[in-house]
Short mmCIF file of the C-alpha atoms (twelve columns), coordinates in Angstrom:
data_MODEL
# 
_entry.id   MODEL 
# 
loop_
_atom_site.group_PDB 
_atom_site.id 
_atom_site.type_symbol 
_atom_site.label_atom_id 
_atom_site.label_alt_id 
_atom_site.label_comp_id 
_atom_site.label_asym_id 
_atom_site.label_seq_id 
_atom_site.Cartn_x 
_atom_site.Cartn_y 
_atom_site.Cartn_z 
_atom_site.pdbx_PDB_model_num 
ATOM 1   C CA . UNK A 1   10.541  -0.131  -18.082 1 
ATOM 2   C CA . UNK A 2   10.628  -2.173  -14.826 1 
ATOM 3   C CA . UNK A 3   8.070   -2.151  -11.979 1 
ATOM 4   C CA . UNK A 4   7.108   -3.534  -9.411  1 
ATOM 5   C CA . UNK A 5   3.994   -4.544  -7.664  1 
ATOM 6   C CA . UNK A 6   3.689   -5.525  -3.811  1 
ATOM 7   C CA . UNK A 7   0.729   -7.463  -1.903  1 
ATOM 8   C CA . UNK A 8   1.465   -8.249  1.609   1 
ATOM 9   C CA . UNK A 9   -0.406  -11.514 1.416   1 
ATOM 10  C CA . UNK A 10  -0.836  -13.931 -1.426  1 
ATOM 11  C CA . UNK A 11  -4.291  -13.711 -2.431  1 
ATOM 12  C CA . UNK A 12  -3.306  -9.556  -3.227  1 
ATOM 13  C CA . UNK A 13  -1.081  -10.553 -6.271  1 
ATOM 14  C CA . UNK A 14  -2.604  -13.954 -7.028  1 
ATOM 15  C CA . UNK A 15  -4.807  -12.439 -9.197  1 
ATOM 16  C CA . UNK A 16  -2.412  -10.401 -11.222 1 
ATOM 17  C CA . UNK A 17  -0.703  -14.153 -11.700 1 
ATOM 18  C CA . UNK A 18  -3.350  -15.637 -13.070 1 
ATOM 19  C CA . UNK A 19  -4.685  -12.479 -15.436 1 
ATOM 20  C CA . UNK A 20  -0.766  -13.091 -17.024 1 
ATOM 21  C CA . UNK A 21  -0.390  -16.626 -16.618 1 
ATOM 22  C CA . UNK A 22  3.705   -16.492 -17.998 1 
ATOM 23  C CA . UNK A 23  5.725   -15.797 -15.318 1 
ATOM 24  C CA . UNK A 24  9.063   -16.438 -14.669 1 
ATOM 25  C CA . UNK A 25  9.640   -17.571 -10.510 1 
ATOM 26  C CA . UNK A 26  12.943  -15.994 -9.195  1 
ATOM 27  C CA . UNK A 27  14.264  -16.755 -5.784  1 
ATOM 28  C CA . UNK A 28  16.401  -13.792 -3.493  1 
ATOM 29  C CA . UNK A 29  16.447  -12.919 -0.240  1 
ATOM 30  C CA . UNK A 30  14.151  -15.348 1.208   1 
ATOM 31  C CA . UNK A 31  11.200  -14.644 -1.343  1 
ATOM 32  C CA . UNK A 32  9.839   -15.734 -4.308  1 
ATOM 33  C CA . UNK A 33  9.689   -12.681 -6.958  1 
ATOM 34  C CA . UNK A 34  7.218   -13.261 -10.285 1 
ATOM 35  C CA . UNK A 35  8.608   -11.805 -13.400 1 
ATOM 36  C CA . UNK A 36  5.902   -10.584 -15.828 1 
ATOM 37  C CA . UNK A 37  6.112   -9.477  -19.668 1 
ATOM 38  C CA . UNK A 38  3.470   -6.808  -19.953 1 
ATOM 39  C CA . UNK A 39  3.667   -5.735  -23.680 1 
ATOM 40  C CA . UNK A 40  6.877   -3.974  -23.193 1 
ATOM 41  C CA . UNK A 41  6.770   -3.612  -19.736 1 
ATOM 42  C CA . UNK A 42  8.483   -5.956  -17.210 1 
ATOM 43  C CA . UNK A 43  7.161   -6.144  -13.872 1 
ATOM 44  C CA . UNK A 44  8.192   -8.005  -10.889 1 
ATOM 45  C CA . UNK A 45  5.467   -9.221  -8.524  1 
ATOM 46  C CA . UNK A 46  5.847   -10.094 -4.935  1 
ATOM 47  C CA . UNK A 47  4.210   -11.060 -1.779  1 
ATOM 48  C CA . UNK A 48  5.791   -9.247  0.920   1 
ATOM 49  C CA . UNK A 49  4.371   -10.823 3.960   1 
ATOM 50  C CA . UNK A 50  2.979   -8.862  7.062   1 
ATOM 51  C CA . UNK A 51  4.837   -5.999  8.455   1 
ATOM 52  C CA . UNK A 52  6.918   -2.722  7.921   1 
ATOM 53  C CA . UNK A 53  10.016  -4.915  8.054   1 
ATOM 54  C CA . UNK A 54  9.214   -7.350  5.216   1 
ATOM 55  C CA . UNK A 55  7.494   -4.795  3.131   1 
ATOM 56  C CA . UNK A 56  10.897  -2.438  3.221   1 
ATOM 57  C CA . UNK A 57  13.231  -5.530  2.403   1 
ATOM 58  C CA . UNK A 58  11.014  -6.054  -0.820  1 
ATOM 59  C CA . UNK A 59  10.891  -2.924  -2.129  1 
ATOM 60  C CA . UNK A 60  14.347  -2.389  -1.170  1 
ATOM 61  C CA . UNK A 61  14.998  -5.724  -3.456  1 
ATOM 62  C CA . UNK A 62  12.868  -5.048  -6.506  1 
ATOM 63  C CA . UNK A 63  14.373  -1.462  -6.934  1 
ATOM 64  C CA . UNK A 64  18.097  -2.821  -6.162  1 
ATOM 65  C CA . UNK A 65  18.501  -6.148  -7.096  1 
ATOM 66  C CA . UNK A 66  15.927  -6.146  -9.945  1 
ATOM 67  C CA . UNK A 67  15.922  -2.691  -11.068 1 
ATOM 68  C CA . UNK A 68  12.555  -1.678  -10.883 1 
ATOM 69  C CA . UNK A 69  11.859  2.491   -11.551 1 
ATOM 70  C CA . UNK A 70  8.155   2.603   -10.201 1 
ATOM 71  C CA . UNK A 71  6.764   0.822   -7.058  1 
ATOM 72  C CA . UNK A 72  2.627   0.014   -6.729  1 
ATOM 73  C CA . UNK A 73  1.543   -1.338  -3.243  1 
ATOM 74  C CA . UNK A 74  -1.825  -3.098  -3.427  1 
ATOM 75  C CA . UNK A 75  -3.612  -4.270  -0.741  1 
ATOM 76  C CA . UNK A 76  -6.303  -3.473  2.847   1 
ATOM 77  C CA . UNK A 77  -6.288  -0.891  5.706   1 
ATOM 78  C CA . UNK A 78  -8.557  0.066   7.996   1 
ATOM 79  C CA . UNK A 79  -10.406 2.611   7.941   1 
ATOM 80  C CA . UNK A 80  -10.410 5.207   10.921  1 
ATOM 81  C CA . UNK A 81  -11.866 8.329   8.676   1 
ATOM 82  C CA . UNK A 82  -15.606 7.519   9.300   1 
ATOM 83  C CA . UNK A 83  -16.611 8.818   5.979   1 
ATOM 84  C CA . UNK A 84  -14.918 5.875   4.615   1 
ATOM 85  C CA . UNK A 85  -16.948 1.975   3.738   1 
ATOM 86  C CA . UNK A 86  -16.254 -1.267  3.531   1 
ATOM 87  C CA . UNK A 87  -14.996 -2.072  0.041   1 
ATOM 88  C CA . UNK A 88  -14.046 1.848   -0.607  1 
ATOM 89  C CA . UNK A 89  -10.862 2.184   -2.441  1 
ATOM 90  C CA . UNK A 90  -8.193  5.091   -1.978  1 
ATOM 91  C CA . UNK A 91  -4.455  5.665   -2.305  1 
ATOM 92  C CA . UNK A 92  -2.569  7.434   -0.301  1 
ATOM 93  C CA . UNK A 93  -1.449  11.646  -0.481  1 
ATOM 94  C CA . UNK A 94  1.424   10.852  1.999   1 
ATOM 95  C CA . UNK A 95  1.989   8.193   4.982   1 
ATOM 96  C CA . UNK A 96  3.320   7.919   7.859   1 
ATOM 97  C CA . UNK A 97  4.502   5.684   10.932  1 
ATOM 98  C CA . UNK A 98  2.112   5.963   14.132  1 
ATOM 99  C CA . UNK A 99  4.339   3.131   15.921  1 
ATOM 100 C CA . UNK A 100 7.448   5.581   16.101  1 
ATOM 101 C CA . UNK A 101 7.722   7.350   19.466  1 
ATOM 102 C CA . UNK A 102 10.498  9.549   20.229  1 
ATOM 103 C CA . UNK A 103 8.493   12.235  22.232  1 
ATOM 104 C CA . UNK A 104 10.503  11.547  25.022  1 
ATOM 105 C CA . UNK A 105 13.479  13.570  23.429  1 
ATOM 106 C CA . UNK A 106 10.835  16.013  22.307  1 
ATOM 107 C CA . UNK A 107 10.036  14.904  18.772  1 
ATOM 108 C CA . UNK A 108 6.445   14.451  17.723  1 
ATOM 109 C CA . UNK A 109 4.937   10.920  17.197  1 
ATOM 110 C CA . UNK A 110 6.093   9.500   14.129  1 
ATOM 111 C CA . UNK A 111 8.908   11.416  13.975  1 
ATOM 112 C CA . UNK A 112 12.867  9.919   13.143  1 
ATOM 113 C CA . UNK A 113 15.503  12.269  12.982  1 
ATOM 114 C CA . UNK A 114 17.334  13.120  9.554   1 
ATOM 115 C CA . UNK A 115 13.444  12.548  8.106   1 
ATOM 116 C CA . UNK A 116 10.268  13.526  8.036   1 
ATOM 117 C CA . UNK A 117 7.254   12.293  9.150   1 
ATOM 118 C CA . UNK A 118 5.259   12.444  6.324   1 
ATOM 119 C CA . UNK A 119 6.328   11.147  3.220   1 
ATOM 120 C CA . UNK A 120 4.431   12.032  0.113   1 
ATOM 121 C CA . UNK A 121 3.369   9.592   -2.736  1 
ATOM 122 C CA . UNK A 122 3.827   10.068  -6.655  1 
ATOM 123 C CA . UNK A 123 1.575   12.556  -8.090  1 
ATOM 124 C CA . UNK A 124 1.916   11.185  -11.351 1 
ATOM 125 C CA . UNK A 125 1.127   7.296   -10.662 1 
ATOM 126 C CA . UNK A 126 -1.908  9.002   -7.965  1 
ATOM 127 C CA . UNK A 127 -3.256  10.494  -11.312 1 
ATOM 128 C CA . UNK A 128 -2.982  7.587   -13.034 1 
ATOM 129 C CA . UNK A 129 -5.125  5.765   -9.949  1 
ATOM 130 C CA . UNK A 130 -7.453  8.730   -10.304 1 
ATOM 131 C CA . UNK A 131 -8.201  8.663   -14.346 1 
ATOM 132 C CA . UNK A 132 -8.554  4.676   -13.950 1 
ATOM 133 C CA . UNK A 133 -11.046 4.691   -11.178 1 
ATOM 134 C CA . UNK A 134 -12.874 7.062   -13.560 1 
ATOM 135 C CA . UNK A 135 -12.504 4.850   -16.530 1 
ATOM 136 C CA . UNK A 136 -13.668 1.768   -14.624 1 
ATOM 137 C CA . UNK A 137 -17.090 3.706   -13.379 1 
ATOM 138 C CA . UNK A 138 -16.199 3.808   -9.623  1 
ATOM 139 C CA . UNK A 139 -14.583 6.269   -6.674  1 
ATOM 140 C CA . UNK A 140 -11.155 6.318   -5.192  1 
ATOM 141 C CA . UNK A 141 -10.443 8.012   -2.140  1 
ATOM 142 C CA . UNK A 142 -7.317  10.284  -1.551  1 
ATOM 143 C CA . UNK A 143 -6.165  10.131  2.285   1 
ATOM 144 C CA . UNK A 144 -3.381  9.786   4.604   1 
ATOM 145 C CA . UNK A 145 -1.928  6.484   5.319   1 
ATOM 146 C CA . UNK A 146 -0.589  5.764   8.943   1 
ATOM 147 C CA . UNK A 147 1.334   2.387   9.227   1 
ATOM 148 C CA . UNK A 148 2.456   0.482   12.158  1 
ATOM 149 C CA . UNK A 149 3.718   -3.255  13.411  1 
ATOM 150 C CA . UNK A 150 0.434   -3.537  15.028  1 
ATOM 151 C CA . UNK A 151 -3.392  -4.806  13.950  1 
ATOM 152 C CA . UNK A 152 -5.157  -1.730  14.828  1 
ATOM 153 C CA . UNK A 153 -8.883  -2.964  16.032  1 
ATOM 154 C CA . UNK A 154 -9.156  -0.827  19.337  1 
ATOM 155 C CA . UNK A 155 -11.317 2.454   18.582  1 
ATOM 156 C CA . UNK A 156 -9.793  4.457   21.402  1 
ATOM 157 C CA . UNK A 157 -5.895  3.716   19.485  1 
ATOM 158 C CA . UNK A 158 -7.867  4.401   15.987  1 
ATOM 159 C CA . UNK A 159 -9.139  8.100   17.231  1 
ATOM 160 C CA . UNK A 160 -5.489  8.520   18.688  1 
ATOM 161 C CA . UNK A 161 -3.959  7.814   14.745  1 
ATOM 162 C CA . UNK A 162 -7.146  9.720   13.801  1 
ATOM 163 C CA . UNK A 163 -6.486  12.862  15.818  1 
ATOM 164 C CA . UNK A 164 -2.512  12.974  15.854  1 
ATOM 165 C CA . UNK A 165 -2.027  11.990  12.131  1 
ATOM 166 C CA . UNK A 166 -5.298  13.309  10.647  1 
ATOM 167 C CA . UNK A 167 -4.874  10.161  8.797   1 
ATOM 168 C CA . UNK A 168 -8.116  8.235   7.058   1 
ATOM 169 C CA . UNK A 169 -6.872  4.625   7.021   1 
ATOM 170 C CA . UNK A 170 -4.097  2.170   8.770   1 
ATOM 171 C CA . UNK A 171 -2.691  -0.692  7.693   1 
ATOM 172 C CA . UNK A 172 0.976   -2.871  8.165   1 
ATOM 173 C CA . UNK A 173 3.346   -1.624  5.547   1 
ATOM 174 C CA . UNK A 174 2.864   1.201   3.366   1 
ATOM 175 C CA . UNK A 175 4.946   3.784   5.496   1 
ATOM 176 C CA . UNK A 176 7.884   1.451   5.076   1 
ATOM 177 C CA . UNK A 177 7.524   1.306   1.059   1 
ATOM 178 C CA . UNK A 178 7.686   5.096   0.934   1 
ATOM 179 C CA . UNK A 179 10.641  5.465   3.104   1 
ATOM 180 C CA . UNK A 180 12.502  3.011   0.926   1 
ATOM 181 C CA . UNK A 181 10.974  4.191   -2.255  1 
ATOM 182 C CA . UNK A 182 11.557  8.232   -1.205  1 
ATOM 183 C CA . UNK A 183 15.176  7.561   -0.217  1 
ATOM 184 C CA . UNK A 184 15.796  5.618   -3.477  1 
ATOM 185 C CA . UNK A 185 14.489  7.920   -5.337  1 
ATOM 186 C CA . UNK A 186 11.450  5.937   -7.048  1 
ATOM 187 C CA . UNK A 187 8.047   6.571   -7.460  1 
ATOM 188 C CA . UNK A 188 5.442   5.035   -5.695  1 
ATOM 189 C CA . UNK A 189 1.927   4.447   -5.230  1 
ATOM 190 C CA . UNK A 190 -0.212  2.916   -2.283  1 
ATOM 191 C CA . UNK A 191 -3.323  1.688   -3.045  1 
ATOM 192 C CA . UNK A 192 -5.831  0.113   -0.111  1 
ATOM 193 C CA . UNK A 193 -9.244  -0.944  -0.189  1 
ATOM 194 C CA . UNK A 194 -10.749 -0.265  3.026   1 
ATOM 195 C CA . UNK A 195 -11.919 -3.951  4.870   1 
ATOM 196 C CA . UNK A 196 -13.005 -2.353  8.099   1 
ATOM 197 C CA . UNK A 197 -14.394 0.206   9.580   1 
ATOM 198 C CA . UNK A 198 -13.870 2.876   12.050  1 
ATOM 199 C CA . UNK A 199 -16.996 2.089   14.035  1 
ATOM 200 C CA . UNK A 200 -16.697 -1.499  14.051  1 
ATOM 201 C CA . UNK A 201 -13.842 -3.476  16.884  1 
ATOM 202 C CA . UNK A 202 -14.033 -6.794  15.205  1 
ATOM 203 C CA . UNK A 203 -13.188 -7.334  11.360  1 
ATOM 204 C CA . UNK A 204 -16.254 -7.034  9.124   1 
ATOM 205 C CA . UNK A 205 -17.140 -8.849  6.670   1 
ATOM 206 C CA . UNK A 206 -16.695 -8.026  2.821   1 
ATOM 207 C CA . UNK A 207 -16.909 -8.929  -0.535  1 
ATOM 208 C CA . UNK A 208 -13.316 -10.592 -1.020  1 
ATOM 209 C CA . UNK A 209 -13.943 -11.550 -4.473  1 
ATOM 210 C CA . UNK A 210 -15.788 -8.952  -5.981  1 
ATOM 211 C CA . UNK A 211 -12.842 -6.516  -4.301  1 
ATOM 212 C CA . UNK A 212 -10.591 -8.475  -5.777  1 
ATOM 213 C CA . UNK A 213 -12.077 -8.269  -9.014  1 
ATOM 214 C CA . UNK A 214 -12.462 -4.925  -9.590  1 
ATOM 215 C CA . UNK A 215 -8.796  -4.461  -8.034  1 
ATOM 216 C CA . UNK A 216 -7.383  -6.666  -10.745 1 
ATOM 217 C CA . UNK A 217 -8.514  -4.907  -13.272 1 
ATOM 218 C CA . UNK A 218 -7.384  -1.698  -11.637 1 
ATOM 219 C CA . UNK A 219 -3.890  -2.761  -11.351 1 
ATOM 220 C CA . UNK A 220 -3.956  -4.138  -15.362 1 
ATOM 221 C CA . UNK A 221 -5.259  -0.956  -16.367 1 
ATOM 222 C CA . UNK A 222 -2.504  0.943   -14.304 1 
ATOM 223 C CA . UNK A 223 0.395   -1.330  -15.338 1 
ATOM 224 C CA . UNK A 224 -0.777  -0.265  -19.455 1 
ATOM 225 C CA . UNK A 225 -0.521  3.727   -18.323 1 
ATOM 226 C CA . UNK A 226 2.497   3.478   -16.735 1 
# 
């Protein structure tokens, strides 16, 4: 089996890297891909870079150019469910785009034509998220995603995603994974740890290493049930 693994920045799959240490480095499409013998298990890491546009073109390239049957995207959102903490971990039910606006031809926000505009995650790989965080000894939150091409700090635009979506967290690229991954036919999972929260205009502060810690070994125990 082949799978893939997506961090929009560097530091989300540098761990993963250095947990495996062999790796072979493959260049395509303007990216560097990691390939990764995990028992007998291949998976292909990447670093997506910011945005609904790079994330699409890398999942788009791991399942067509290298094949890969399953699709985890690791990484932060922000949290507009107040329940929600700094540090709290969740994957996402089903995400969706808040940046899409076609209400002007009477569609509903986040709405594209020929689509939907939710798209639902993998229940099986959201089970296996669910039994890990159990093994591990901590919580994971299930909630709606809502993506956008925007850093989302304002609390009036945060109630808005809040209120039209009912989503719990935003964040930069998730929506665009599923699309790919739902009209490809491959199962995916998004997984965010929540770095900010909905009270709170300005980026708080967090544990970066202990997060990425414990999200390290999250993904390692994933990749051996998958």
């Amino acid at each position: 089996m082949i799978f893939g693994i997506i961090g929009a920045l560097p530091e989300e799959i540098a761990p993963v890297l250095a947990h495996y240490k062999d790796y072979e480095t493959l260049e395509f499409g303007g990216n560097t891909f990691y390939k990764i013998k995990a028992g007998n298990k291949t998976a292909m890491l990447a670093c997506s870079r910011i945005g609904k546009v790079h994330a699409a073109l890398t999942a788009s390239t791991m399942i067509l150019h290298f094949g890969c049957e399953k699709i985890i995207f690791n990484g932060i959102a922000g949290a507009i469910n107040p329940s929600y903490k700094v540090g709290d971990l969740l994957f996402a039910s089903k995400l969706c785009q808040h940046d899409v606006d076609l209400t002007i031809f009477d569609y509903p926000y986040g709405f594209v034509p020929g689509s939907e505009t939710f798209v639902k995650s993998d229940s099986t790989l959201n089970a296996i998220a669910k039994e890990v965080a159990s093994e591990l000894g901590f919580q994971i939150y299930e909630g709606i995603v809502a993506s956008g091409d925007q850093f989302v700090n304002q609390k009036d635009k945060k109630q808005w995603i809040r209120e039209t979506f009912q989503a719990d967290a935003v964040e930069m690229e998730g929506a665009s994974v599923a699309v790919v991954c739902e009209n490809l036919k491959v199962p995916f999972c998004i997984l965010r740890t929540i770095s900010d929260s909905v009270n709170d205009e300005k980026l708080e502060e967090y544990n970066e290493e202990e997060s990425g810690k414990r999200n390290i070994a999250f993904v390692i125990q994933m990749i051996e049930k998958i």
